[in-house]
mmCIF file of C-alpha atoms and ligand atoms in Angstrom:
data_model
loop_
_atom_site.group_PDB
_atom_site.id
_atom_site.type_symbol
_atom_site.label_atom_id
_atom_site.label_comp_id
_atom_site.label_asym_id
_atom_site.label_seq_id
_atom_site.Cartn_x
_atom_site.Cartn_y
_atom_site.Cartn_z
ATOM 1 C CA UNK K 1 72.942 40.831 135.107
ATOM 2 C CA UNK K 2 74.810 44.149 135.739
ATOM 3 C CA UNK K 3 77.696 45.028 133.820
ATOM 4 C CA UNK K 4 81.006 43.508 135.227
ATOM 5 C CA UNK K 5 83.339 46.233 136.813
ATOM 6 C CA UNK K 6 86.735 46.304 135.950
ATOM 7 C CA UNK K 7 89.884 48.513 135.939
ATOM 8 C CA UNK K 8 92.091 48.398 132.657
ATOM 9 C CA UNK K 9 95.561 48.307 133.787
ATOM 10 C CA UNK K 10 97.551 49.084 130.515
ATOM 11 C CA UNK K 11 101.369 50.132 128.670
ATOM 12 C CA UNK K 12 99.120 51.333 125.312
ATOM 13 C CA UNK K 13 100.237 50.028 122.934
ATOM 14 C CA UNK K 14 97.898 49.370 119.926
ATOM 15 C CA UNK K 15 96.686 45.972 121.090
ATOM 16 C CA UNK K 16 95.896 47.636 124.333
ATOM 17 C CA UNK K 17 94.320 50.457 122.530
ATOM 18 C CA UNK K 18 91.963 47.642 120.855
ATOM 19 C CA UNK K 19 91.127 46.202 124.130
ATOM 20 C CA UNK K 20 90.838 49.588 125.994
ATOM 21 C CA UNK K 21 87.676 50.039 122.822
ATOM 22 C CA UNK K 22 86.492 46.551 123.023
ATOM 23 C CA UNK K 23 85.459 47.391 126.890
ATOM 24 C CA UNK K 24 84.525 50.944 125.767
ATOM 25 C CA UNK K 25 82.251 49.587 123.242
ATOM 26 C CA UNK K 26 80.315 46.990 125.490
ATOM 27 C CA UNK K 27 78.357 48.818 128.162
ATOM 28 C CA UNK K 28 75.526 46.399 128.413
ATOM 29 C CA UNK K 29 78.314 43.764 129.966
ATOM 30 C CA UNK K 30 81.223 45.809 131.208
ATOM 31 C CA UNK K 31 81.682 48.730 133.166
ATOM 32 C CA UNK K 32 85.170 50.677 133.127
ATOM 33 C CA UNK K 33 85.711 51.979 136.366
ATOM 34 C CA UNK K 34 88.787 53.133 135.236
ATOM 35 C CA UNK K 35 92.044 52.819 133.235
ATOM 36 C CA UNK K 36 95.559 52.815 135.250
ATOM 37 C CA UNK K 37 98.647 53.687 132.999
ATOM 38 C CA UNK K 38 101.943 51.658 133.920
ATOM 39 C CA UNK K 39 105.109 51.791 132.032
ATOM 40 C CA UNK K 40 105.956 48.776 129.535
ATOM 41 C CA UNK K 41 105.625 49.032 125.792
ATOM 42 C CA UNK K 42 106.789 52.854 125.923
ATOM 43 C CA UNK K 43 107.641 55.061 129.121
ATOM 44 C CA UNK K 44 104.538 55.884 131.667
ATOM 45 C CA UNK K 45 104.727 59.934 130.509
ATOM 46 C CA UNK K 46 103.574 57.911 126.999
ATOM 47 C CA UNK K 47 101.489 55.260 128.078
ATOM 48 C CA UNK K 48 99.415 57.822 130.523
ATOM 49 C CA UNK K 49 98.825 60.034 127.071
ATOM 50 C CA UNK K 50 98.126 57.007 125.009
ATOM 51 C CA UNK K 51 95.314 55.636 127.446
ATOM 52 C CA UNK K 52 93.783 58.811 127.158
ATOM 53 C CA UNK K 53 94.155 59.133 123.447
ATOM 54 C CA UNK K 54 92.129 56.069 123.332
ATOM 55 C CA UNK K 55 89.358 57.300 125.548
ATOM 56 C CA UNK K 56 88.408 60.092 123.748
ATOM 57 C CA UNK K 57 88.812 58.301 120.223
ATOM 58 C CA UNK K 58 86.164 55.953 121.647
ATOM 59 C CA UNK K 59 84.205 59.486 122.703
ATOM 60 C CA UNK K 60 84.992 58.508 126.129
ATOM 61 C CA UNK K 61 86.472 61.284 127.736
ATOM 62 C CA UNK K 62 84.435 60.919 130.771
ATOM 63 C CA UNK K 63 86.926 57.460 131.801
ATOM 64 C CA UNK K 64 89.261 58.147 134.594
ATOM 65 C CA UNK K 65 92.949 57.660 133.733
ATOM 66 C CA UNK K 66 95.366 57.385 136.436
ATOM 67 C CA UNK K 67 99.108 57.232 135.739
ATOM 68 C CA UNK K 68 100.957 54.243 138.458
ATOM 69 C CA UNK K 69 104.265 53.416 138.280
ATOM 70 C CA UNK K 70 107.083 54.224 135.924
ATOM 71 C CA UNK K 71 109.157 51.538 136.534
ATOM 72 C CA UNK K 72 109.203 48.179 137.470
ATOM 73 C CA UNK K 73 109.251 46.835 141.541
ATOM 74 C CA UNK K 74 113.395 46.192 141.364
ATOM 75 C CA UNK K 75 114.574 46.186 137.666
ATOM 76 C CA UNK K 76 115.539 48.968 135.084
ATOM 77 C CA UNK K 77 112.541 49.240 132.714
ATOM 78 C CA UNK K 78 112.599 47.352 128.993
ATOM 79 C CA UNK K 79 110.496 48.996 126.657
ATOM 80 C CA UNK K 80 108.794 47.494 123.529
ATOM 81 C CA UNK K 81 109.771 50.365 120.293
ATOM 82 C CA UNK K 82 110.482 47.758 118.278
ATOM 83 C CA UNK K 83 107.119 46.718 118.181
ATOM 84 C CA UNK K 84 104.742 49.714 119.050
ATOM 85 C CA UNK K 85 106.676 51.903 117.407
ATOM 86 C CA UNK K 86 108.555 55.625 119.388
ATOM 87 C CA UNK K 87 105.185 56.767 120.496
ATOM 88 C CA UNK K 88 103.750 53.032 121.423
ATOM 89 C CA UNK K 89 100.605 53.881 119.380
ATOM 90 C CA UNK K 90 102.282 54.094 115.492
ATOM 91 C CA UNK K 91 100.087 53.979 112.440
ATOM 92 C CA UNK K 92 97.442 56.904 112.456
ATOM 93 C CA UNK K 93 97.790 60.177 113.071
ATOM 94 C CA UNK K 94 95.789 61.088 116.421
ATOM 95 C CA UNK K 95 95.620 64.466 118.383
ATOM 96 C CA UNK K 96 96.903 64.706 121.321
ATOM 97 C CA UNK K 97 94.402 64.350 123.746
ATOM 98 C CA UNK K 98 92.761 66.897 125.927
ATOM 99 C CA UNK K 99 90.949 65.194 128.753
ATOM 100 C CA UNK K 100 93.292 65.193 132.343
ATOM 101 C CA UNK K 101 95.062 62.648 133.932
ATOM 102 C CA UNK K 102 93.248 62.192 137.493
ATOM 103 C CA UNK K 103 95.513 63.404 140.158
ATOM 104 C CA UNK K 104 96.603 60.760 142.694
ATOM 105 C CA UNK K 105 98.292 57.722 142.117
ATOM 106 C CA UNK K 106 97.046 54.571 140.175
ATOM 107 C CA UNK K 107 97.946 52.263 143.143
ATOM 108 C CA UNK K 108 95.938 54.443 145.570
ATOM 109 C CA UNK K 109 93.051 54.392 142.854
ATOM 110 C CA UNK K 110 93.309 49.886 142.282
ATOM 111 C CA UNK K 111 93.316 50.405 146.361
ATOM 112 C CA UNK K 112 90.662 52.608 147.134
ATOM 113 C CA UNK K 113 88.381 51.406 144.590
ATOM 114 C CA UNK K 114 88.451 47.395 145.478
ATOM 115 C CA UNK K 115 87.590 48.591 149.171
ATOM 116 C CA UNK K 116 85.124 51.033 148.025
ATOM 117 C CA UNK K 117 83.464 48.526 146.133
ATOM 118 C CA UNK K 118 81.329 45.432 147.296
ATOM 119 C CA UNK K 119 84.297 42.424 148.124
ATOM 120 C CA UNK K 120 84.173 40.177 145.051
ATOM 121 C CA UNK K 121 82.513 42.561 142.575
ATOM 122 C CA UNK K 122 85.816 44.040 140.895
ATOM 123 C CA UNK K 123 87.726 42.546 138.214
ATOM 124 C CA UNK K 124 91.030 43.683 137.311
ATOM 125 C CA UNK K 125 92.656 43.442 133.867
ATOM 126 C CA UNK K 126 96.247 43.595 133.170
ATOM 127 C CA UNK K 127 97.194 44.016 130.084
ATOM 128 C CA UNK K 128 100.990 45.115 130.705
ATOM 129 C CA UNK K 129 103.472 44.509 133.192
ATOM 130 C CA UNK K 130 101.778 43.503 136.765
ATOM 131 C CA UNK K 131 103.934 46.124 138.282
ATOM 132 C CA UNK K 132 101.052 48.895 139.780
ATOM 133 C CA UNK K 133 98.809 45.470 140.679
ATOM 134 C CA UNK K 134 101.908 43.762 142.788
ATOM 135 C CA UNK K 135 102.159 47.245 144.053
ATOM 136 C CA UNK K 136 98.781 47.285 145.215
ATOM 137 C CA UNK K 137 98.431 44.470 146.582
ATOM 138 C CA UNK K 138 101.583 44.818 148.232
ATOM 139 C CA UNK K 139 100.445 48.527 149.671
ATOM 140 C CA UNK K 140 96.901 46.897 151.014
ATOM 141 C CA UNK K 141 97.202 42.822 151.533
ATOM 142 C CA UNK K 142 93.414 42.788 152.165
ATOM 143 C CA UNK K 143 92.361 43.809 149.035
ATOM 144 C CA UNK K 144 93.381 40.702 147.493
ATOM 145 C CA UNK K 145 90.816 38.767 149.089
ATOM 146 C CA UNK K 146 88.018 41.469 147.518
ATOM 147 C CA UNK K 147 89.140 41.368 144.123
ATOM 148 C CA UNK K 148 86.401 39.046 141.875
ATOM 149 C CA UNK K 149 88.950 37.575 139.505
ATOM 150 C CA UNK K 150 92.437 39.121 137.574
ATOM 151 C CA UNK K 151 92.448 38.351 133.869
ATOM 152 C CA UNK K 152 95.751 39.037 132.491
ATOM 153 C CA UNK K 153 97.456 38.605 129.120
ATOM 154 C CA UNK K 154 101.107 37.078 130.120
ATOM 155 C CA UNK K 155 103.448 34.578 129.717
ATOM 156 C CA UNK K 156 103.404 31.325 127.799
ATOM 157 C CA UNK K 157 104.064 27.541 127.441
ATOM 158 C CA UNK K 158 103.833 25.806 124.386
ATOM 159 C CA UNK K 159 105.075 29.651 122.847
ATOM 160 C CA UNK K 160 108.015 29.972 125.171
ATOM 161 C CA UNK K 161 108.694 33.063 124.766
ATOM 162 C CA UNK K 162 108.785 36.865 122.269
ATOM 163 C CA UNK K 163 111.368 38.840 124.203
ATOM 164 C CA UNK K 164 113.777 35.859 125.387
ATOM 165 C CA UNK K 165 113.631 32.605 124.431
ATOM 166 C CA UNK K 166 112.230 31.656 127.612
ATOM 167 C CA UNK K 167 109.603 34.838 128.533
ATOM 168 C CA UNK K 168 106.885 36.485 127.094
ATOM 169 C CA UNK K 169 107.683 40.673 127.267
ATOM 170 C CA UNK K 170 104.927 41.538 130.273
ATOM 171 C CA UNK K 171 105.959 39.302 132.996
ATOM 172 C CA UNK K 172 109.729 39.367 131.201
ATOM 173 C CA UNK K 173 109.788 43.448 132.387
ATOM 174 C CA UNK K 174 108.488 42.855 135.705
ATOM 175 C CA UNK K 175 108.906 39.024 137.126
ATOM 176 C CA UNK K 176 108.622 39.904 140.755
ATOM 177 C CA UNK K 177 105.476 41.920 139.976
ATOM 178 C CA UNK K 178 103.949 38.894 138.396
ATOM 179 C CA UNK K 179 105.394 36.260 140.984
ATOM 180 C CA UNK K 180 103.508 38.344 143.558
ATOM 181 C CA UNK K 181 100.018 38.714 141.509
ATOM 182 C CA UNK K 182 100.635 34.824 140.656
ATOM 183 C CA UNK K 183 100.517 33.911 144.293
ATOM 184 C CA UNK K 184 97.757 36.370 146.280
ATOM 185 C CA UNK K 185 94.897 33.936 145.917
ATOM 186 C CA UNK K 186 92.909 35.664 143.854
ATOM 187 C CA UNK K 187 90.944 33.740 140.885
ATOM 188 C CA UNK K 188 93.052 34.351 138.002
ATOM 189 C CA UNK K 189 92.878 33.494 134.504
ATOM 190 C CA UNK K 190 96.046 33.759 131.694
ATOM 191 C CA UNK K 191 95.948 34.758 128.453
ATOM 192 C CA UNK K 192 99.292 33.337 127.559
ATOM 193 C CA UNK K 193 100.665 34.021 123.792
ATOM 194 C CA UNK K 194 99.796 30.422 123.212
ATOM 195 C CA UNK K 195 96.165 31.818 122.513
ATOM 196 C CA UNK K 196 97.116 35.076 121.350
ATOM 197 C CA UNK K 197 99.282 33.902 118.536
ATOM 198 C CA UNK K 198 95.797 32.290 117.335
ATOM 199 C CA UNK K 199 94.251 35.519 117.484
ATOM 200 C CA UNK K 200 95.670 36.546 113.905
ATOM 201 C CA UNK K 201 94.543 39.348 112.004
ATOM 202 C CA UNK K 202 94.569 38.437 108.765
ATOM 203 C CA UNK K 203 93.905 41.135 105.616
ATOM 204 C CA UNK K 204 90.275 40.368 105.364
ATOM 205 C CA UNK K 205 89.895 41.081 109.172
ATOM 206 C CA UNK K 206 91.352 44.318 108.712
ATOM 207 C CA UNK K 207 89.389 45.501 105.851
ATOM 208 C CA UNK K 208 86.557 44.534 108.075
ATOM 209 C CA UNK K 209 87.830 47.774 110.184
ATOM 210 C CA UNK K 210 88.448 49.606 107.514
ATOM 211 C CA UNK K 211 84.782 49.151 105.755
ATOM 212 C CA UNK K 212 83.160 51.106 108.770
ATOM 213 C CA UNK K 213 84.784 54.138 106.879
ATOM 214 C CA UNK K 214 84.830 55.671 110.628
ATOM 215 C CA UNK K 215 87.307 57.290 113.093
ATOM 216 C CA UNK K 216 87.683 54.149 115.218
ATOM 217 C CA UNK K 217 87.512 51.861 112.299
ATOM 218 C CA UNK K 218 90.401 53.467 110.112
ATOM 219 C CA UNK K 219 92.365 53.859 113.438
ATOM 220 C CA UNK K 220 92.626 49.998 114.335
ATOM 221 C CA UNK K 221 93.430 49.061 110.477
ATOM 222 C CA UNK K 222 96.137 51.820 110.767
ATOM 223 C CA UNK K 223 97.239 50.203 114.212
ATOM 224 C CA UNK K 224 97.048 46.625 112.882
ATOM 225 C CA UNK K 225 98.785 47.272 109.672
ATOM 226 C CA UNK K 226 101.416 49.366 111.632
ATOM 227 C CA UNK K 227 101.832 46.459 114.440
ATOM 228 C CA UNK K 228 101.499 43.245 112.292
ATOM 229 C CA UNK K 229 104.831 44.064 110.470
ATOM 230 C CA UNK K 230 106.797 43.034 112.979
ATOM 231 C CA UNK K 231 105.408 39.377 113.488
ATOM 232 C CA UNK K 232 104.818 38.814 109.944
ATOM 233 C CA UNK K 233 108.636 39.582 109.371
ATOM 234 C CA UNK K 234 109.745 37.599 112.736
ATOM 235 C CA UNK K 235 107.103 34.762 112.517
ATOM 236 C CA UNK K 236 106.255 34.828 108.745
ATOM 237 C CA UNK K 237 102.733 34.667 109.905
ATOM 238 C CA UNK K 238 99.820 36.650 108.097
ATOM 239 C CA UNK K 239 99.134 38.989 110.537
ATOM 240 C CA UNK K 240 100.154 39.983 114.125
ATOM 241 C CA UNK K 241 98.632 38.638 117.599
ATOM 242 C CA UNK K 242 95.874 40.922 119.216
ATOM 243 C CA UNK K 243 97.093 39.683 122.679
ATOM 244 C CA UNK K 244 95.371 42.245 124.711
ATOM 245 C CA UNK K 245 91.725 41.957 123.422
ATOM 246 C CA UNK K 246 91.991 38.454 124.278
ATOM 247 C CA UNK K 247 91.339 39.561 127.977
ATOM 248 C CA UNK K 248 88.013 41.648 127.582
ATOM 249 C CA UNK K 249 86.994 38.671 124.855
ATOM 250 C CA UNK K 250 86.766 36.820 127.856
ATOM 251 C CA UNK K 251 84.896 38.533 129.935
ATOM 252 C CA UNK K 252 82.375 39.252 126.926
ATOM 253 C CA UNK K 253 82.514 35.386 125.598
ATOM 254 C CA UNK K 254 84.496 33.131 127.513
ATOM 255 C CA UNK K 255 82.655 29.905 125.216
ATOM 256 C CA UNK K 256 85.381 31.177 122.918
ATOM 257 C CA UNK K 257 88.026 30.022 124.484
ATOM 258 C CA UNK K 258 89.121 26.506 126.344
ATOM 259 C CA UNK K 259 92.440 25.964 128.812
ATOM 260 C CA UNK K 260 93.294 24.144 132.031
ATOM 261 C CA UNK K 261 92.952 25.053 135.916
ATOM 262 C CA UNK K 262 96.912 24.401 136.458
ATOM 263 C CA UNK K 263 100.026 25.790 138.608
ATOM 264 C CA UNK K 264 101.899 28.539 137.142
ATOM 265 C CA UNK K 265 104.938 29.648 138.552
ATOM 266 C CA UNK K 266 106.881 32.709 137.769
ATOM 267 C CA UNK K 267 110.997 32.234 137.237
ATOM 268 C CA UNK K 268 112.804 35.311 138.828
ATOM 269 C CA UNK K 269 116.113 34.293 139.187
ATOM 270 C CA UNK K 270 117.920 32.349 136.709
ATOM 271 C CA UNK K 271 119.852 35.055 133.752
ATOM 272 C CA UNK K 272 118.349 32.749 131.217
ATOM 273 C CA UNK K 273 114.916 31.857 131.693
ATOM 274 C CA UNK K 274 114.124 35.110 133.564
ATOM 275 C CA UNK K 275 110.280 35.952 133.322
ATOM 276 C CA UNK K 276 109.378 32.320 132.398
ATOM 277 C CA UNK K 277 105.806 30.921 132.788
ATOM 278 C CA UNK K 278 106.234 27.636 134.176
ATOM 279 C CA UNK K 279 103.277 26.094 133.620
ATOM 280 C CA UNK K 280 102.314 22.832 135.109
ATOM 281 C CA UNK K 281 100.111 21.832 131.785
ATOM 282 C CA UNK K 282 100.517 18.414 131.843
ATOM 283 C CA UNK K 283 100.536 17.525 136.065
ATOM 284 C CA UNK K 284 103.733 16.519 136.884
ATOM 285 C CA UNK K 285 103.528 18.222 139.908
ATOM 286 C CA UNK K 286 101.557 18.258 142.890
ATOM 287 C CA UNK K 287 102.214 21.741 142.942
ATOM 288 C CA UNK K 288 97.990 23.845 143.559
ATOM 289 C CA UNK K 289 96.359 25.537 140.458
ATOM 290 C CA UNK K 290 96.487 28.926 140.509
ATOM 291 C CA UNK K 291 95.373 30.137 137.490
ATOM 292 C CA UNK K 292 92.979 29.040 134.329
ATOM 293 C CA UNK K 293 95.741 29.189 132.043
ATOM 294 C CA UNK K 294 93.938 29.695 127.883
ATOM 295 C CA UNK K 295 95.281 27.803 125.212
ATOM 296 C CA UNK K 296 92.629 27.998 122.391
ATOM 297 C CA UNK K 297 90.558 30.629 120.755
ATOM 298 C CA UNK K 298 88.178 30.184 117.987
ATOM 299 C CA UNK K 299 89.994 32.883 115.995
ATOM 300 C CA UNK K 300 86.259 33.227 113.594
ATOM 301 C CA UNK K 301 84.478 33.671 116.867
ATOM 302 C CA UNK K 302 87.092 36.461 118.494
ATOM 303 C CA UNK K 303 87.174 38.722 115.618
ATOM 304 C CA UNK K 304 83.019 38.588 114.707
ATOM 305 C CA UNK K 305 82.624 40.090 118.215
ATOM 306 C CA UNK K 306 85.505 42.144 118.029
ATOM 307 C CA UNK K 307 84.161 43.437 114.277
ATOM 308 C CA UNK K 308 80.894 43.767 115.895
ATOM 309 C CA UNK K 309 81.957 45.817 119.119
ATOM 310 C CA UNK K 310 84.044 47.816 117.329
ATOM 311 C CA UNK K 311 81.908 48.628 115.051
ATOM 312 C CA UNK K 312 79.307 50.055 117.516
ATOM 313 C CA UNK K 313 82.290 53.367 118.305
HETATM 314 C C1 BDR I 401 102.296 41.788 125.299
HETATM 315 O O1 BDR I 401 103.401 42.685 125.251
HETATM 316 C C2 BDR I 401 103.037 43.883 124.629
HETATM 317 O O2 BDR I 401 103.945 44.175 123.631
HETATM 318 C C3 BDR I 401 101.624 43.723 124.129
HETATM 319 O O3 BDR I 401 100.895 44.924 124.333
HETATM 320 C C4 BDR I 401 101.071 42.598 124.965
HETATM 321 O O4 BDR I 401 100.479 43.071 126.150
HETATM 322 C C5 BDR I 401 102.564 40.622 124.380
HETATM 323 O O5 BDR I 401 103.727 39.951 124.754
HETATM 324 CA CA1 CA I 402 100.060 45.443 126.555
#
């Protein structure tokens, strides 16, 4: 089989970093066709640096990085420091990279490229808020009917929420973004923090990085230890979620994970429970599935390919 072609739609953002080199390091089975910056985590000026930063860390320089849209479709932008840290990407020390933003827009590029490209052949992965996809596919209606499948990390059910009570932070920032990518048809499956609060790193894991005594290696320790302080303090757990690396884990080995065909709808107006996943898990509606929404992981199974891949940079 040819490698699947996707676009990386990313806030970077150290679990986005680890996702952005999961793809990076999987040729044989995925095919970047690029990497479109939108503001989330941190501001777009960072996350457009930090996608690049990534690239060439992963000796990628060749990737095209396009930045898309600094703030969300009708809100004021809410940014993630507390996690990521001022720069999004805390924990090593990386040089600033040198490779160029593409010129034009990342809408224009998510555009062009799924009517360039064979209908059904292009996957898109969101790994931040849905803002430059809803903008896409608000720009060009037809391309939602060429796009192969959207597999996002977002939301949550059983979880709730890590921003509000009620909302996980991606589709929190940007709710009409995601009610819009939610309801264009497309085959979409959610990563919801319901899985990625299984995908734990745990100390051993992250020595596992660390043993490659390499660039890439000593970078996602540094990341990880950097980014898991803030859910061992809040959750008391041993390690922090790799949300975003759930969504390329997928595409590599989807046998690692198991969730339901269901309706998920996005709340956009109550003050409360803006940003919620509503999730029709158990079928009390007769409301259409839209989305294969994850709840399980074999954690074992996620990080020996992740170890592996990662490994290969
Ligand atoms: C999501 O929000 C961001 O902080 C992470 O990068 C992830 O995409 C988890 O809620
Ligand atoms: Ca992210």
């Amino acid at each position: 089989m040819p490698p699947a072609k996707i676009i990386i739609d990313t806030d970077p953002g150290q679990d986005d970093a680890i996702a952005i080199l999961l793809a990076l390091a999987s040729p044989d089975e995925i095919e970047v066709l690029g990497i479109t910056a939108v503001a989330g985590n941190v501001p777009l000026a960072l996350t457009a640096i930090n996608a690049r930063t990534v690239c060439e860390l992963a000796g990628h320089p060749e990737i095209k990085v396009f930045a898309g849209a600094d703030a969300p479709m009708t809100r004021p932008l809410r940014t993630a420091e507390h996690v990521h840290g001022d720069s999004g990407l805390n924990g090593p020390a990386l040089p600033a990279p040198t490779m160029a933003l593409q010129p034009g827009h990342a809408v224009d590029f998510i555009v062009d490229t799924l009517r360039t490209e064979p209908a059904g052949t292009v996957t898109l992965c969101p790994l931040g808020p849905l803002t430059n996809i809803a903008l896409a596919l608000d720009k060009a209606p037809d391309i939602a009917a060429r796009i192969k499948e959207i597999v996002l990390m977002g939301g949550a059910y059983f979880e709730v929420g890590n921003i509000t009570p009620a909302a996980e932070f991606n589709i929190y920032v940007d709710p009409e973004a995601a009610k819009a990518v939610f309801a264009c048809g497309a085959p979409l499956t959610v990563m919801p923090l319901d899985v990625t609060h299984k995908a734990l790193t745990t100390e051993p894991r992250v020595q596992a990085f660390r043993d490659f005594g390499t660039p890439v290696g000593d970078a996602v320790a540094a990341w990880t230890d950097f980014f898991q302080r803030f859910d061992k303090d809040k959750y008391a757990s041993p390690g922090a979620p790799l949300h975003d690396p759930c969504v390329i884990a997928w595409l590599l080995k989807p046998e690692l994970f198991s969730g339901r065909h269901i309706n998920v709808e996005i709340e956009t107006q109550s003050d409360l429970t803006r940003g919620m996943t509503v999730a029709d898990w158990w079928g009390v509606t007769d409301r259409v599935a839209n989305a294969m929404f994850i709840g399980d992981v074999d954690a074992d199974g996620f990080f020996a390919l992740l170890t592996e891949r990662i490994a290969r940079l």
